XYZ file of C-alpha atoms in Angstrom:
263
model
C 0.101 0.241 -0.126
C 3.084 2.426 0.777
C 4.394 2.151 -2.658
C 1.394 2.553 -4.727
C 0.148 5.380 -2.815
C 4.004 6.879 -2.984
C 3.552 6.111 -7.342
C 0.070 7.981 -6.692
C -1.929 4.994 -7.455
C -5.267 4.339 -5.332
C -8.999 5.991 -4.660
C -8.470 9.688 -4.013
C -9.773 11.026 -0.998
C -8.806 14.410 -0.336
C -5.658 14.942 -0.494
C -4.806 11.590 -0.339
C -4.429 8.442 -2.001
C -5.849 5.029 -0.825
C -4.473 2.010 -2.484
C -7.378 -0.942 -2.212
C -5.209 -3.912 -1.675
C -6.610 -7.467 -0.945
C -4.595 -9.433 1.243
C -4.364 -12.952 3.233
C -1.513 -14.214 5.148
C 0.463 -17.448 5.925
C 1.351 -18.437 9.674
C 5.393 -19.391 9.232
C 6.798 -17.847 12.460
C 7.931 -20.876 14.335
C 9.443 -22.257 11.106
C 12.964 -20.606 11.765
C 14.511 -19.356 15.143
C 13.639 -15.407 15.741
C 11.423 -15.775 12.659
C 8.549 -13.657 15.168
C 11.197 -10.703 16.727
C 12.197 -9.846 13.055
C 9.154 -9.868 11.443
C 7.893 -6.264 11.973
C 11.068 -5.268 9.559
C 11.617 -8.168 7.198
C 8.179 -8.788 5.936
C 7.724 -5.194 5.222
C 10.949 -5.404 2.806
C 9.721 -8.444 1.239
C 6.520 -7.234 0.310
C 8.261 -3.880 -0.399
C 10.461 -5.724 -3.009
C 7.266 -8.005 -4.347
C 5.483 -4.899 -5.087
C 8.133 -2.954 -6.520
C 8.963 -5.805 -8.867
C 5.390 -6.376 -9.916
C 4.829 -3.264 -10.816
C 8.416 -2.548 -12.392
C 9.107 -6.046 -13.901
C 8.457 -7.075 -17.822
C 5.754 -9.474 -18.445
C 8.183 -12.174 -19.403
C 10.296 -11.822 -16.437
C 11.084 -15.829 -14.419
C 9.219 -15.501 -11.416
C 11.658 -17.272 -9.119
C 10.049 -20.195 -7.164
C 10.671 -22.348 -4.063
C 11.942 -20.998 -0.853
C 11.516 -17.267 -1.495
C 9.009 -14.357 -1.087
C 5.918 -16.053 -0.018
C 7.182 -19.469 0.212
C 10.690 -18.618 2.342
C 9.145 -20.279 5.709
C 6.323 -22.232 4.089
C 5.638 -25.731 5.055
C 3.189 -28.293 4.226
C 2.585 -31.832 6.611
C 5.163 -33.075 5.734
C 8.112 -31.099 3.254
C 9.439 -28.034 2.918
C 6.339 -25.507 1.257
C 6.776 -23.145 -0.865
C 5.946 -20.544 -4.307
C 5.019 -22.106 -7.163
C 3.512 -20.847 -10.529
C 2.255 -22.403 -13.971
C 1.197 -21.362 -16.407
C -1.048 -22.477 -19.823
C -2.713 -21.029 -22.806
C -6.515 -22.063 -23.895
C -7.899 -22.625 -27.376
C -9.226 -19.772 -27.814
C -5.712 -17.540 -27.335
C -6.041 -16.633 -23.955
C -3.160 -17.039 -21.171
C -4.316 -18.430 -17.227
C -1.531 -18.486 -14.448
C -1.643 -19.431 -11.536
C 0.786 -17.730 -8.322
C 0.494 -20.435 -4.964
C 2.254 -19.933 -1.609
C 1.956 -23.754 -0.384
C 1.633 -23.596 4.058
C -0.546 -26.712 3.911
C -2.210 -28.055 6.911
C -1.882 -31.066 4.862
C 0.334 -33.573 2.082
C 1.530 -33.035 -1.590
C 1.852 -35.989 -1.364
C 0.177 -39.525 -2.983
C 1.587 -41.517 -0.437
C 3.324 -41.319 2.675
C 6.671 -42.652 1.570
C 6.580 -42.185 -1.947
C 7.859 -38.962 -3.799
C 4.955 -38.954 -6.421
C 2.753 -36.032 -5.791
C -1.353 -35.827 -5.634
C -0.630 -33.421 -8.848
C 1.111 -36.362 -10.887
C -1.216 -36.695 -13.168
C -1.046 -32.661 -14.825
C 2.485 -32.589 -14.590
C 3.708 -31.005 -17.840
C 7.208 -32.203 -18.743
C 8.933 -32.844 -15.817
C 8.454 -29.668 -14.274
C 8.137 -31.349 -10.472
C 10.476 -34.575 -10.915
C 8.366 -36.442 -14.097
C 7.342 -39.001 -12.260
C 3.679 -39.133 -12.914
C 0.865 -40.253 -11.044
C 1.816 -42.763 -8.363
C 0.963 -46.293 -10.021
C -2.403 -48.097 -8.695
C -3.241 -44.995 -6.816
C -6.581 -43.314 -6.453
C -6.078 -39.955 -6.741
C -7.543 -39.801 -2.755
C -3.993 -39.803 -0.227
C -4.208 -41.057 3.162
C -4.827 -38.222 5.551
C -1.764 -36.724 6.739
C -1.342 -33.442 8.523
C 0.469 -30.840 10.797
C -1.875 -31.137 13.589
C -0.753 -29.081 16.844
C 0.852 -26.490 14.113
C -0.536 -23.098 14.239
C -2.901 -22.574 11.089
C -2.253 -22.714 8.184
C -2.798 -21.555 4.481
C -2.234 -22.136 1.286
C -3.186 -18.842 -0.820
C -3.332 -18.810 -4.564
C -3.582 -16.030 -7.220
C -5.304 -16.771 -10.829
C -4.174 -14.256 -13.252
C -5.713 -14.120 -16.731
C -5.049 -11.536 -19.999
C -9.045 -12.823 -21.285
C -11.927 -9.808 -20.262
C -13.875 -10.669 -17.000
C -16.515 -9.361 -15.469
C -16.544 -9.504 -11.861
C -18.638 -12.137 -11.358
C -17.094 -14.035 -13.688
C -13.536 -13.550 -11.944
C -15.233 -15.119 -9.060
C -16.424 -17.950 -11.059
C -12.761 -18.460 -11.974
C -11.752 -18.271 -8.223
C -14.292 -20.951 -7.855
C -13.166 -23.367 -10.513
C -9.511 -22.625 -9.819
C -10.572 -24.536 -6.223
C -10.661 -27.762 -7.734
C -6.957 -27.185 -8.062
C -6.489 -26.917 -4.968
C -8.114 -30.375 -3.902
C -6.825 -32.056 -6.453
C -3.013 -30.757 -5.306
C -3.389 -31.183 -1.129
C -5.285 -32.745 1.293
C -6.900 -31.854 3.084
C -7.952 -28.508 2.220
C -9.997 -25.900 3.699
C -9.488 -28.033 6.636
C -11.054 -25.859 10.155
C -7.269 -25.021 10.647
C -6.442 -23.913 6.991
C -7.076 -20.103 5.375
C -7.381 -21.552 2.069
C -7.726 -18.410 -0.636
C -8.256 -17.900 -4.426
C -7.765 -14.065 -5.923
C -8.614 -13.674 -9.403
C -7.460 -11.114 -11.584
C -7.702 -10.918 -15.307
C -6.191 -7.520 -17.448
C -9.259 -8.093 -19.754
C -6.391 -6.987 -22.656
C -7.625 -10.511 -25.121
C -11.475 -11.016 -26.499
C -12.993 -13.417 -25.283
C -16.186 -15.413 -26.726
C -18.960 -14.636 -24.103
C -20.096 -18.485 -24.586
C -20.704 -20.484 -21.267
C -18.068 -22.731 -22.632
C -15.123 -19.927 -22.912
C -15.456 -19.338 -19.400
C -15.741 -23.049 -18.523
C -12.216 -23.191 -20.217
C -10.653 -21.073 -18.790
C -11.706 -22.129 -15.461
C -11.021 -26.006 -16.283
C -7.157 -24.455 -17.272
C -7.031 -22.526 -13.786
C -6.994 -25.541 -11.984
C -5.131 -27.693 -13.948
C -2.656 -24.343 -13.373
C -2.886 -23.994 -9.709
C -2.626 -28.146 -9.236
C 0.890 -27.668 -11.213
C 1.889 -24.494 -9.233
C 1.617 -26.281 -5.398
C 3.758 -29.023 -6.620
C 6.446 -27.361 -8.634
C 6.422 -25.013 -5.271
C 7.178 -27.736 -3.263
C 9.514 -29.821 -5.787
C 11.505 -25.979 -5.667
C 11.909 -25.411 -2.006
C 15.077 -25.621 -0.757
C 16.320 -24.404 3.154
C 15.731 -21.009 3.677
C 18.649 -20.317 6.222
C 20.537 -22.458 8.787
C 18.004 -21.829 11.177
C 14.883 -23.421 9.732
C 13.648 -26.324 11.725
C 10.598 -27.004 9.568
C 10.409 -30.582 7.630
C 12.644 -31.638 5.021
C 12.668 -30.184 1.730
C 11.350 -32.799 -1.601
C 14.738 -32.708 -2.832
C 16.187 -33.931 0.638
C 14.098 -36.789 0.814
C 13.514 -38.643 -2.918
C 15.661 -36.834 -4.860
C 19.399 -38.677 -5.304
C 17.190 -42.020 -4.667
C 14.802 -41.402 -7.887
C 17.373 -40.250 -9.785
C 15.846 -36.670 -10.102
C 17.479 -33.537 -11.778
C 18.016 -31.386 -9.112
C 17.915 -28.388 -11.402
C 14.733 -29.175 -13.037
C 12.407 -25.662 -13.235
Protein backbone atom coordinates (compact mmCIF):
# COMPACT_ATOMS: atom_id res chain seq x y z
CA UNK A 1 0.00 0.00 0.00
CA UNK A 2 2.83 2.39 0.86
CA UNK A 3 4.60 1.79 -2.46
CA UNK A 4 1.43 2.30 -4.51
CA UNK A 5 0.44 5.41 -2.57
CA UNK A 6 3.91 6.83 -3.19
CA UNK A 7 3.34 6.34 -6.92
CA UNK A 8 -0.01 8.10 -6.86
CA UNK A 9 -2.02 4.91 -7.29
CA UNK A 10 -5.24 4.49 -5.35
CA UNK A 11 -8.61 5.95 -4.51
CA UNK A 12 -8.46 9.74 -4.28
CA UNK A 13 -9.72 10.89 -0.89
CA UNK A 14 -9.19 14.62 -0.58
CA UNK A 15 -5.47 15.12 -0.99
CA UNK A 16 -4.63 11.50 -0.10
CA UNK A 17 -4.31 8.40 -2.24
CA UNK A 18 -5.65 5.21 -0.66
CA UNK A 19 -4.71 2.01 -2.53
CA UNK A 20 -7.31 -0.75 -2.20
CA UNK A 21 -5.18 -3.86 -1.68
CA UNK A 22 -6.78 -7.25 -0.95
CA UNK A 23 -4.64 -9.47 1.24
CA UNK A 24 -4.34 -12.83 2.91
CA UNK A 25 -1.59 -14.19 5.14
CA UNK A 26 0.29 -17.37 5.92
CA UNK A 27 1.68 -18.13 9.37
CA UNK A 28 5.28 -19.31 9.09
CA UNK A 29 6.95 -17.83 12.17
CA UNK A 30 7.68 -21.21 13.78
CA UNK A 31 9.76 -22.49 10.87
CA UNK A 32 12.82 -20.43 11.78
CA UNK A 33 14.47 -19.33 15.01
CA UNK A 34 14.00 -15.62 15.63
CA UNK A 35 11.46 -15.19 12.82
CA UNK A 36 8.83 -13.71 15.11
CA UNK A 37 11.27 -11.15 16.52
CA UNK A 38 12.31 -9.88 13.09
CA UNK A 39 8.92 -10.24 11.39
CA UNK A 40 7.98 -6.55 11.49
CA UNK A 41 10.68 -5.06 9.29
CA UNK A 42 11.63 -8.29 7.53
CA UNK A 43 8.21 -9.05 6.08
CA UNK A 44 7.49 -5.39 5.40
CA UNK A 45 10.66 -5.26 3.29
CA UNK A 46 9.69 -8.47 1.47
CA UNK A 47 6.28 -7.01 0.66
CA UNK A 48 7.80 -3.77 -0.59
CA UNK A 49 10.28 -5.62 -2.82
CA UNK A 50 7.56 -7.87 -4.23
CA UNK A 51 5.32 -4.90 -5.05
CA UNK A 52 8.22 -3.00 -6.61
CA UNK A 53 9.07 -5.97 -8.83
CA UNK A 54 5.44 -6.43 -9.83
CA UNK A 55 5.05 -2.85 -11.06
CA UNK A 56 8.45 -2.57 -12.74
CA UNK A 57 9.21 -6.00 -14.19
CA UNK A 58 8.66 -6.92 -17.82
CA UNK A 59 5.88 -9.51 -18.26
CA UNK A 60 8.43 -12.04 -19.52
CA UNK A 61 10.65 -11.73 -16.44
CA UNK A 62 10.95 -15.20 -14.85
CA UNK A 63 9.36 -15.61 -11.42
CA UNK A 64 11.53 -17.31 -8.83
CA UNK A 65 9.90 -20.30 -7.16
CA UNK A 66 10.56 -22.43 -4.11
CA UNK A 67 11.78 -20.96 -0.81
CA UNK A 68 11.48 -17.34 -1.88
CA UNK A 69 9.08 -14.52 -1.05
CA UNK A 70 5.89 -15.81 0.51
CA UNK A 71 7.19 -19.37 0.22
CA UNK A 72 10.30 -18.77 2.32
CA UNK A 73 9.06 -20.23 5.59
CA UNK A 74 6.12 -22.20 4.20
CA UNK A 75 5.68 -25.85 5.20
CA UNK A 76 3.29 -28.76 4.60
CA UNK A 77 2.44 -31.81 6.71
CA UNK A 78 5.59 -33.69 5.70
CA UNK A 79 7.66 -31.46 3.39
CA UNK A 80 8.97 -27.93 3.11
CA UNK A 81 6.40 -25.79 1.27
CA UNK A 82 7.14 -22.98 -1.13
CA UNK A 83 6.08 -20.56 -3.84
CA UNK A 84 5.04 -22.04 -7.18
CA UNK A 85 3.76 -20.87 -10.54
CA UNK A 86 2.32 -22.43 -13.70
CA UNK A 87 0.57 -21.17 -16.82
CA UNK A 88 -1.05 -22.29 -20.07
CA UNK A 89 -2.85 -20.92 -23.12
CA UNK A 90 -6.39 -22.08 -23.84
CA UNK A 91 -7.92 -22.80 -27.24
CA UNK A 92 -9.32 -19.28 -27.54
CA UNK A 93 -5.83 -17.79 -27.22
CA UNK A 94 -6.14 -16.41 -23.69
CA UNK A 95 -3.44 -17.11 -21.11
CA UNK A 96 -4.17 -18.34 -17.60
CA UNK A 97 -1.56 -18.45 -14.84
CA UNK A 98 -1.48 -19.45 -11.19
CA UNK A 99 0.81 -18.40 -8.36
CA UNK A 100 0.56 -20.26 -5.04
CA UNK A 101 2.11 -19.96 -1.60
CA UNK A 102 1.95 -23.50 -0.24
CA UNK A 103 1.82 -23.48 3.56
CA UNK A 104 -0.69 -26.30 3.87
CA UNK A 105 -1.78 -28.23 6.93
CA UNK A 106 -2.09 -31.27 4.63
CA UNK A 107 0.26 -33.15 2.31
CA UNK A 108 1.01 -32.83 -1.40
CA UNK A 109 2.26 -36.43 -1.68
CA UNK A 110 0.18 -39.30 -3.04
CA UNK A 111 1.55 -41.63 -0.34
CA UNK A 112 3.60 -41.12 2.81
CA UNK A 113 6.81 -42.76 1.60
CA UNK A 114 6.58 -42.20 -2.15
CA UNK A 115 7.90 -39.17 -4.06
CA UNK A 116 4.91 -38.89 -6.39
CA UNK A 117 2.81 -35.77 -6.09
CA UNK A 118 -0.98 -35.81 -5.91
CA UNK A 119 -0.65 -33.44 -8.86
CA UNK A 120 1.25 -36.01 -10.95
CA UNK A 121 -1.59 -36.52 -13.41
CA UNK A 122 -1.42 -32.96 -14.76
CA UNK A 123 2.38 -32.52 -14.77
CA UNK A 124 3.89 -31.07 -17.93
CA UNK A 125 7.28 -32.47 -18.85
CA UNK A 126 9.39 -32.88 -15.74
CA UNK A 127 8.36 -29.65 -14.04
CA UNK A 128 8.16 -31.36 -10.67
CA UNK A 129 10.28 -34.45 -11.17
CA UNK A 130 8.59 -36.16 -14.10
CA UNK A 131 7.40 -39.04 -11.92
CA UNK A 132 3.76 -38.78 -12.96
CA UNK A 133 0.90 -40.22 -10.96
CA UNK A 134 1.57 -42.94 -8.40
CA UNK A 135 0.83 -46.34 -9.94
CA UNK A 136 -2.34 -47.84 -8.51
CA UNK A 137 -3.21 -44.61 -6.74
CA UNK A 138 -6.88 -43.77 -6.31
CA UNK A 139 -6.02 -40.07 -6.32
CA UNK A 140 -7.00 -39.80 -2.65
CA UNK A 141 -4.03 -39.81 -0.28
CA UNK A 142 -4.17 -41.12 3.30
CA UNK A 143 -4.78 -38.20 5.64
CA UNK A 144 -1.54 -36.67 6.94
CA UNK A 145 -1.58 -33.29 8.66
CA UNK A 146 0.64 -31.10 10.80
CA UNK A 147 -1.89 -31.01 13.64
CA UNK A 148 -0.75 -29.10 16.67
CA UNK A 149 0.87 -26.50 14.42
CA UNK A 150 -0.54 -22.97 14.07
CA UNK A 151 -3.23 -22.40 11.44
CA UNK A 152 -2.06 -23.13 7.92
CA UNK A 153 -2.91 -21.67 4.54
CA UNK A 154 -2.43 -22.15 0.82
CA UNK A 155 -2.93 -18.79 -0.86
CA UNK A 156 -3.22 -18.54 -4.62
CA UNK A 157 -3.76 -15.97 -7.31
CA UNK A 158 -5.21 -16.83 -10.71
CA UNK A 159 -4.32 -14.27 -13.38
CA UNK A 160 -5.55 -14.10 -16.96
CA UNK A 161 -5.43 -11.68 -19.87
CA UNK A 162 -9.03 -12.58 -20.73
CA UNK A 163 -11.80 -10.01 -20.44
CA UNK A 164 -13.90 -10.89 -17.38
CA UNK A 165 -16.67 -9.28 -15.37
CA UNK A 166 -16.43 -9.38 -11.57
CA UNK A 167 -18.88 -12.27 -11.37
CA UNK A 168 -16.93 -14.18 -14.02
CA UNK A 169 -13.70 -13.59 -12.09
CA UNK A 170 -15.38 -15.03 -8.99
CA UNK A 171 -16.49 -18.06 -11.01
CA UNK A 172 -12.89 -18.54 -12.20
CA UNK A 173 -11.71 -18.58 -8.59
CA UNK A 174 -14.41 -21.11 -7.65
CA UNK A 175 -13.42 -23.42 -10.51
CA UNK A 176 -9.73 -23.02 -9.66
CA UNK A 177 -10.41 -24.32 -6.14
CA UNK A 178 -10.74 -27.78 -7.71
CA UNK A 179 -7.04 -27.51 -8.54
CA UNK A 180 -6.21 -26.91 -4.90
CA UNK A 181 -8.18 -29.99 -3.92
CA UNK A 182 -6.30 -32.08 -6.49
CA UNK A 183 -2.89 -31.00 -5.16
CA UNK A 184 -3.27 -31.00 -1.37
CA UNK A 185 -5.09 -33.29 1.04
CA UNK A 186 -6.92 -32.13 3.07
CA UNK A 187 -7.92 -28.62 1.98
CA UNK A 188 -10.33 -26.02 3.41
CA UNK A 189 -9.89 -27.70 6.80
CA UNK A 190 -10.99 -26.01 10.07
CA UNK A 191 -7.38 -24.93 10.68
CA UNK A 192 -6.84 -23.72 7.10
CA UNK A 193 -7.26 -20.29 5.60
CA UNK A 194 -7.06 -21.46 1.98
CA UNK A 195 -7.86 -18.53 -0.31
CA UNK A 196 -7.87 -17.95 -4.07
CA UNK A 197 -7.87 -14.51 -5.70
CA UNK A 198 -8.53 -13.86 -9.40
CA UNK A 199 -7.30 -10.91 -11.47
CA UNK A 200 -7.94 -10.17 -15.14
CA UNK A 201 -6.08 -7.62 -17.26
CA UNK A 202 -8.90 -7.66 -19.88
CA UNK A 203 -6.36 -7.25 -22.68
CA UNK A 204 -7.69 -10.19 -24.68
CA UNK A 205 -11.20 -10.48 -26.06
CA UNK A 206 -13.14 -13.54 -24.95
CA UNK A 207 -16.08 -15.36 -26.45
CA UNK A 208 -19.19 -14.69 -24.33
CA UNK A 209 -20.30 -18.31 -24.59
CA UNK A 210 -20.40 -20.14 -21.22
CA UNK A 211 -18.10 -22.78 -22.70
CA UNK A 212 -15.32 -20.19 -23.04
CA UNK A 213 -15.43 -19.34 -19.35
CA UNK A 214 -15.61 -23.04 -18.56
CA UNK A 215 -12.42 -23.59 -20.57
CA UNK A 216 -10.65 -20.83 -18.64
CA UNK A 217 -11.79 -22.29 -15.32
CA UNK A 218 -10.60 -25.78 -16.18
CA UNK A 219 -7.22 -24.37 -17.19
CA UNK A 220 -7.04 -22.33 -13.99
CA UNK A 221 -7.61 -25.48 -11.92
CA UNK A 222 -4.87 -27.38 -13.76
CA UNK A 223 -2.46 -24.46 -13.42
CA UNK A 224 -3.08 -24.20 -9.69
CA UNK A 225 -2.53 -27.93 -9.23
CA UNK A 226 0.79 -27.69 -11.06
CA UNK A 227 1.86 -24.48 -9.29
CA UNK A 228 1.43 -26.08 -5.87
CA UNK A 229 3.55 -29.11 -6.77
CA UNK A 230 6.20 -26.94 -8.44
CA UNK A 231 6.51 -24.76 -5.34
CA UNK A 232 7.14 -27.75 -3.09
CA UNK A 233 9.43 -29.49 -5.59
CA UNK A 234 11.64 -26.39 -5.97
CA UNK A 235 11.83 -25.58 -2.24
CA UNK A 236 15.17 -25.49 -0.53
CA UNK A 237 16.22 -24.72 3.02
CA UNK A 238 15.75 -20.95 3.37
CA UNK A 239 18.34 -20.49 6.13
CA UNK A 240 20.56 -22.30 8.58
CA UNK A 241 17.98 -21.68 11.30
CA UNK A 242 15.15 -23.42 9.42
CA UNK A 243 13.62 -26.13 11.61
CA UNK A 244 10.66 -27.43 9.62
CA UNK A 245 10.16 -30.68 7.70
CA UNK A 246 12.67 -31.75 5.01
CA UNK A 247 12.48 -30.52 1.44
CA UNK A 248 11.26 -32.82 -1.34
CA UNK A 249 14.78 -32.75 -2.77
CA UNK A 250 16.31 -33.91 0.51
CA UNK A 251 13.88 -36.81 0.88
CA UNK A 252 13.53 -38.06 -2.67
CA UNK A 253 15.74 -36.52 -5.37
CA UNK A 254 18.85 -38.67 -5.17
CA UNK A 255 17.05 -41.99 -4.67
CA UNK A 256 14.79 -41.38 -7.67
CA UNK A 257 17.35 -40.04 -10.12
CA UNK A 258 15.62 -36.66 -10.34
CA UNK A 259 17.55 -33.70 -11.68
CA UNK A 260 17.76 -31.16 -8.89
CA UNK A 261 18.09 -28.39 -11.48
CA UNK A 262 14.67 -29.05 -13.02
CA UNK A 263 12.88 -25.66 -13.08
